[in-house]
Structure formats: structure tokens, C-alpha cells
Short mmCIF file of C-alpha atoms in Angstrom, two decimals:
data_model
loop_
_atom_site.label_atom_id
_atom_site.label_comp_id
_atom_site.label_asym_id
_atom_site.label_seq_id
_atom_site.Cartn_x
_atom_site.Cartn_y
_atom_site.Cartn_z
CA UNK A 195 11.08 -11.98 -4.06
CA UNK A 196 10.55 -10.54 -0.36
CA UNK A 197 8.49 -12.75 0.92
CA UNK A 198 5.54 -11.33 3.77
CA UNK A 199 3.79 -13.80 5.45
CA UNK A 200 0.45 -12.37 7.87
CA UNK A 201 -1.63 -14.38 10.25
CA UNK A 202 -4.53 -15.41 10.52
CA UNK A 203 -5.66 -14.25 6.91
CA UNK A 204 -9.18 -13.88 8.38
CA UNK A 205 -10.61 -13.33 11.85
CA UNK A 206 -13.55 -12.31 13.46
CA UNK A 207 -14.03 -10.81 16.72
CA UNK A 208 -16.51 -9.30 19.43
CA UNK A 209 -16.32 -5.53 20.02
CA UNK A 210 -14.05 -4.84 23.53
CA UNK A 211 -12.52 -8.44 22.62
CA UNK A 212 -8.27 -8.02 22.12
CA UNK A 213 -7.47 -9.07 18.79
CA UNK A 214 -3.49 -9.76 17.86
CA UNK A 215 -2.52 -9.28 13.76
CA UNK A 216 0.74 -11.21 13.10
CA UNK A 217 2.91 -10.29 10.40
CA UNK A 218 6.45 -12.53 9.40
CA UNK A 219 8.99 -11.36 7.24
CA UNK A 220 12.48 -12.63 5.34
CA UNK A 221 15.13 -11.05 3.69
CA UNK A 222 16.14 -9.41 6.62
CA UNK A 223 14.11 -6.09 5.77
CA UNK A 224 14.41 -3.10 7.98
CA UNK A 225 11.48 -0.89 7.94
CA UNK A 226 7.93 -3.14 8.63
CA UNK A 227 4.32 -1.41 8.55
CA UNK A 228 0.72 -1.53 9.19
CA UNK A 229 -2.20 -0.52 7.18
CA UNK A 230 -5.36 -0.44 7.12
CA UNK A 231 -8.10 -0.89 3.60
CA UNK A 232 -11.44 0.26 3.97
CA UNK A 233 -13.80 -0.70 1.16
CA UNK A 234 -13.27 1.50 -1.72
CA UNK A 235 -10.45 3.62 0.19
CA UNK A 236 -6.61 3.56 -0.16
CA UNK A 237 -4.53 2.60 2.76
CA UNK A 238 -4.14 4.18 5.65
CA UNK A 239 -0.87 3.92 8.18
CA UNK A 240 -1.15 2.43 11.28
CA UNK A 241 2.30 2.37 13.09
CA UNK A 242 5.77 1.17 11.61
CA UNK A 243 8.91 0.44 12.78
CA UNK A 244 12.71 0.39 11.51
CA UNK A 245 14.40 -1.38 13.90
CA UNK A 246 13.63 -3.92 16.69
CA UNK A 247 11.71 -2.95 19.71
CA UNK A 248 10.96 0.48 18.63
CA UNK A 249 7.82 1.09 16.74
CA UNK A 250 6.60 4.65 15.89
CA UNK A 251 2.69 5.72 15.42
CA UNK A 252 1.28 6.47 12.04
CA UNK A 253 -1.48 8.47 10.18
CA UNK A 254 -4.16 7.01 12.81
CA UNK A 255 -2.80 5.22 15.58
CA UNK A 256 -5.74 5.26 18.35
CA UNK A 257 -7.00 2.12 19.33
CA UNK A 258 -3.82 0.32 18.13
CA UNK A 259 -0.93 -1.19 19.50
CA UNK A 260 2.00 -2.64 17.45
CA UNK A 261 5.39 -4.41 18.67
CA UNK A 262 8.11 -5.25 17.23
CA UNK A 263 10.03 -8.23 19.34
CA UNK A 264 12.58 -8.78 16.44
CA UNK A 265 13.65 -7.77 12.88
CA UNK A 266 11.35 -10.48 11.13
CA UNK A 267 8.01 -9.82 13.71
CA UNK A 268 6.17 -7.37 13.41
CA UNK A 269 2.77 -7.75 15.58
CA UNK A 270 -0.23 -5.00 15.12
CA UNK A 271 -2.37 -5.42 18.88
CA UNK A 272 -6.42 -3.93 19.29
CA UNK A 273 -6.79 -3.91 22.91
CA UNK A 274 -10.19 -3.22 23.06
CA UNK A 275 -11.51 -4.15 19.11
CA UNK A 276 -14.47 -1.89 17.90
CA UNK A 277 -16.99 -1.68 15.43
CA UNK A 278 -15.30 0.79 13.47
CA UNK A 279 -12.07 -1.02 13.42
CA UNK A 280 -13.79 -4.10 10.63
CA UNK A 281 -11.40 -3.81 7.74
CA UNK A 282 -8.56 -5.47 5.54
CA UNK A 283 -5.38 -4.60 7.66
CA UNK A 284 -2.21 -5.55 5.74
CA UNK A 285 1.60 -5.64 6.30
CA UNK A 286 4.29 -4.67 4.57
CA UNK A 287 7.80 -4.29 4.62
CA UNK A 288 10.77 -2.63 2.82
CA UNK A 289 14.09 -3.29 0.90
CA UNK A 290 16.84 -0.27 0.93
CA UNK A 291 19.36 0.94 -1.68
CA UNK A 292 18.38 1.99 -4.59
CA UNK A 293 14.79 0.34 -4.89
CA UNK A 294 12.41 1.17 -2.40
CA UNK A 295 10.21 -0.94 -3.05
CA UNK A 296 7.57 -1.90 -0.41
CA UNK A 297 6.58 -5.67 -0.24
CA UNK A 298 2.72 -6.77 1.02
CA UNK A 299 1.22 -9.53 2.94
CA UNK A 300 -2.03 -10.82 1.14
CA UNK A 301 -4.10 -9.29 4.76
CA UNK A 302 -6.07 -10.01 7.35
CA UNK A 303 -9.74 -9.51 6.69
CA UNK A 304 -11.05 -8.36 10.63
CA UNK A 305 -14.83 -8.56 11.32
CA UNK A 306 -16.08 -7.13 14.44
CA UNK A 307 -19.26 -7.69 15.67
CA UNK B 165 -7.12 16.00 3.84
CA UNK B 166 -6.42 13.60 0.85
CA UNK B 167 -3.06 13.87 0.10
CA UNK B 168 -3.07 11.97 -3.03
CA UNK B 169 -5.55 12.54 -5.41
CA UNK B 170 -6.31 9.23 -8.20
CA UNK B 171 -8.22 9.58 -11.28
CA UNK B 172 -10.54 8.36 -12.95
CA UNK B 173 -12.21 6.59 -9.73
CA UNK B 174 -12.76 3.72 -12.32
CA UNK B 175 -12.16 2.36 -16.06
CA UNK B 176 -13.44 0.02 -18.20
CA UNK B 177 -11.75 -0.89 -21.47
CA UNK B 178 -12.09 -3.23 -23.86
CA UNK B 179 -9.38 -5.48 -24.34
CA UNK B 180 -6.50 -3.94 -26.60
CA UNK B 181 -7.17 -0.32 -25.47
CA UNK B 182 -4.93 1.40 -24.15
CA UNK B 183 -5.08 2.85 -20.47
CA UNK B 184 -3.95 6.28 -18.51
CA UNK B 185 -4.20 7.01 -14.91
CA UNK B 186 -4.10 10.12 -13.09
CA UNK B 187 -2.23 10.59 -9.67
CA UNK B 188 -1.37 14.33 -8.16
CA UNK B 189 -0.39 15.14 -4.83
CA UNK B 190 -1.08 17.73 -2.53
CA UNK B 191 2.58 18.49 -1.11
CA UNK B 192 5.90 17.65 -2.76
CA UNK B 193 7.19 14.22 -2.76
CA UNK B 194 10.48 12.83 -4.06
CA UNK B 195 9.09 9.47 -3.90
CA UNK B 196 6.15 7.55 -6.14
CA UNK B 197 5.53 4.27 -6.37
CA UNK B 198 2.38 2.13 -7.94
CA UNK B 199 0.86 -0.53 -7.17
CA UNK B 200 -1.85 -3.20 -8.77
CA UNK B 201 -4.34 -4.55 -6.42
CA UNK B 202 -6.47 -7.94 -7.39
CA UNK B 203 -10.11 -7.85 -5.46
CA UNK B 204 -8.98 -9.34 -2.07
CA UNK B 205 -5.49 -9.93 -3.07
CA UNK B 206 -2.19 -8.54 -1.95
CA UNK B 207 -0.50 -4.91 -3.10
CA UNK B 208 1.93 -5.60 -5.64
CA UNK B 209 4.59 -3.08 -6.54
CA UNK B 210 4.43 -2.36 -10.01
CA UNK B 211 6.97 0.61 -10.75
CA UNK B 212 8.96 2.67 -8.46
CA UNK B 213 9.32 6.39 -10.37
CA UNK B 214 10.82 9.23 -8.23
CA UNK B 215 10.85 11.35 -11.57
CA UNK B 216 11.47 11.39 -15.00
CA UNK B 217 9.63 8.40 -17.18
CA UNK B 218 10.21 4.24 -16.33
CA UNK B 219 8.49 1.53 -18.33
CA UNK B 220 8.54 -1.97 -17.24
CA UNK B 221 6.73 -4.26 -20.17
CA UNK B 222 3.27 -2.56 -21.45
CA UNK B 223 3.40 -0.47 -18.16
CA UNK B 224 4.85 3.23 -18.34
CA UNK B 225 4.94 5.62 -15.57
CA UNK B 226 5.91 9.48 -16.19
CA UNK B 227 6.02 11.50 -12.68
CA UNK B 228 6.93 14.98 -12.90
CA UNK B 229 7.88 16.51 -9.30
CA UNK B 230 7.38 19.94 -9.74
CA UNK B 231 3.90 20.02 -11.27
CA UNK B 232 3.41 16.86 -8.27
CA UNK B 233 1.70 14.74 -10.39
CA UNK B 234 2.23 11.02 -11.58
CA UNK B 235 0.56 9.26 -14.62
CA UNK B 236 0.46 5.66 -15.25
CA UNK B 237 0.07 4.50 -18.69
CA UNK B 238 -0.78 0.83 -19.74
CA UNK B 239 -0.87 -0.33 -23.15
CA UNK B 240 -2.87 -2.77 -25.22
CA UNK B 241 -4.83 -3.82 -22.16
CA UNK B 242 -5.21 -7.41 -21.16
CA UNK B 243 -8.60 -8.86 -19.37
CA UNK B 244 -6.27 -10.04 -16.73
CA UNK B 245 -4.95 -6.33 -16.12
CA UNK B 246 -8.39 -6.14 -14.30
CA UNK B 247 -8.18 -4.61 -10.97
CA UNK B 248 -7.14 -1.13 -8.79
CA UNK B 249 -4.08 0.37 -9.32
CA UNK B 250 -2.85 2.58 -6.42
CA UNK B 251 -0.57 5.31 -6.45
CA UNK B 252 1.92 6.26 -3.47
CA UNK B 253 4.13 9.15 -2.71
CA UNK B 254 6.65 9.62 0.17
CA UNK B 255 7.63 12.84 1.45
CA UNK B 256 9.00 12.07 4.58
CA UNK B 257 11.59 8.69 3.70
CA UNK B 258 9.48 6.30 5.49
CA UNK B 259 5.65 7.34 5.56
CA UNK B 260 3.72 6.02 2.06
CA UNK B 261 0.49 7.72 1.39
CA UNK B 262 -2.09 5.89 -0.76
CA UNK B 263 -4.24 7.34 -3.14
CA UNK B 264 -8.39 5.58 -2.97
CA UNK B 265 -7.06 3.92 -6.58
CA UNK B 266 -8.44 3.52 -9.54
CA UNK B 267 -10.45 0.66 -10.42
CA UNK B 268 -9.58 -0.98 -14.08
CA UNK B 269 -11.92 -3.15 -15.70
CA UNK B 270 -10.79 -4.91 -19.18
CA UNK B 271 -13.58 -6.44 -21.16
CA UNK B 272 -13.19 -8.70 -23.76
#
């Protein structure tokens, strides 16, 4: 089993503070992505990336930044952290050929205050 | 726009019933997946159904593309089945939209 590995698992923060979501994978996946839970909503995309040092901006990018140093890191970056950005993020990553299946961290629950 | 429609919003069964969610989509996919969800837990991929029907244990999943729907059907319901199950479709190869979920409650 993939294994998906995001740090811390909670945080809180102050609003302008920079907050930095770290996500760790194995098995050598090549696609990694960000999401974001709100209470009671499905996820939302953030940013992914397939390859290493090229990351590409999902359903609602503003006010995130993500990087992607190497093919196991995968780092998800609020500059200036606000209000509205208090939710569950979570990482994920994917296998190829014929299952494509997507594999989950257990999240980061962010609280800004 | 909510491209991925889940219904009901919530369930609650009593244990041994059997269970079927609704998931339809707003634009063609050739991709579905779904997912089961513990409160505060992880996303786990449950069964990966472009088309056609899949069954993994009590779980059963019919999508059918052209009508852009997906249905997931779980049977003889376990208390520990308890939780939201999401659905996800792909029409680009490496975007996943997420459906809000539906929210299963087993009783015993």
C-alpha cells in the first residue's frame, strides 16, 4: 500500500502568519496533489504536480503556493494565512497503469485565528 | 458550479440493510472513482469504475458514461461502514473532482 505521510497533522496559525503543509510520499508516485475539506463539502484542488520542480495551479489556487523540490516532496506554502483559509488540507498522490487509484494523507487540520 | 452532484446528502440504516448512493456529473468523464471517509480520517479509495459494473466484497459500483452518472451500492450494511462516501470523476487525466459526499450512518 502507497504509503502518504503529511506534516504536522495539526497546526494553528495567526492570520498574515506563513504557514508551510508538508506532504512525503513512497513508491515513487508521479502525480502529487493538494486539497482542501471544508466542513460538510467535498474536496477542492489546490495545485498538483507530475514531475519535479514543476507544479501547476488547481480549481482555487489564490493565496497558495506549492513546490515540488523532488519526486517524494511535495510542499503546499500560505504566504500570508487568512481567516478563510481554516480547513482540513490533505495530500495525495497517484499510481499509473491500469489503476488510477489516488492514495491520501490522513491531513492537516489548519486553524487560523 | 458543482460538477458532481451526490445523493442522498445522508443515510441512516440499520444494520443488515442494504445501501445505494447516487453520484451524476455535470460534463462527461471517463474516469470515477469512490472513496470512504471516517470523521477526521484519511480518503480511502474504495473502487475505481470508469464504466460498466465492479464489485469488490459487499461493495458494487455501476457507472454508466453516457447517462454521466455513478451509483454505489453496499450490501448488508455493517455499523462499522459508518461514514461519507465520496464520489470522483476525471475528465481531464489528472484533475479529480469531489462530490460534498454522502454521509452513511449504520445503526445497530
Amino acid at each position: 500500500e502507497a504509503a502518504v505521510t503529511q506534516s504536522p497533522r495539526s497546526k494553528v496559525a495567526v492570520t498574515g502568519g506563513k504557514v508551510t503543509l508538508s506532504c512525503h510520499q513512497t513508491n515513487n508516485h508521479d502525480y502529487m496533489y493538494w486539497y482542501r475539506q471544508d466542513t460538510g463539502h467535498g474536496l477542492r484542488l489546490i495545485h498538483y504536480s507530475y514531475v519535479a520542480d514543476s507544479t501547476e495551479k488547481g480549481d482555487i489556487p489564490d493565496g497558495y503556493k506549492a513546490s515540488r523540490p523532488s519526486q517524494e516532496n511535495f510542499s503546499l506554502i500560505l504566504e500570508l494565512a487568512s481567516l478563510s483559509q481554516t480547513a482540513v488540507y490533505f495530500c495525495a498522490s497517484r499510481t499509473g497503469g491500469d489503476s488510477e487509484r489516488l492514495f491520501f494523507g490522513h491531513g492537516t487540520k489548519l486553524s487560523v485565528l | 458550479e458543482q460538477q458532481v452532484q451526490q445523493s442522498p446528502a445522508s443515510l441512516v440504516l440499520q444494520e443488515a440493510e442494504n445501501a445505494e448512493l447516487q453520484c451524476s456529473f455535470s460534463i462527461f468523464t471517463n474516469q470515477v472513482q469512490w472513496f470512504y471517509q471516517r470523521p477526521g480520517g484519511r480518503l480511502v479509495s474504495l473502487l475505481y469504475n470508469p464504466s460498466g459494473t465492479k464489485q469488490s466484497g459487499r461493495l458494487t459500483s455501476t457507472t454508466v458514461i453516457k447517462e454521466r452518472r455513478s451509483s454505489l451500492h453496499i450490501s448488508s450494511s455493517q455499523i462499522t461502514d459508518s461514514g461519507t462516501y465520496l464520489c470522483a470523476m476525471e475528465p481531464n487525466y489528472n484533475v479529480l473532482y469531489f462530490g460534498s459526499g454522502t454521509k452513511l450512518t449504520v445503526e445497530p
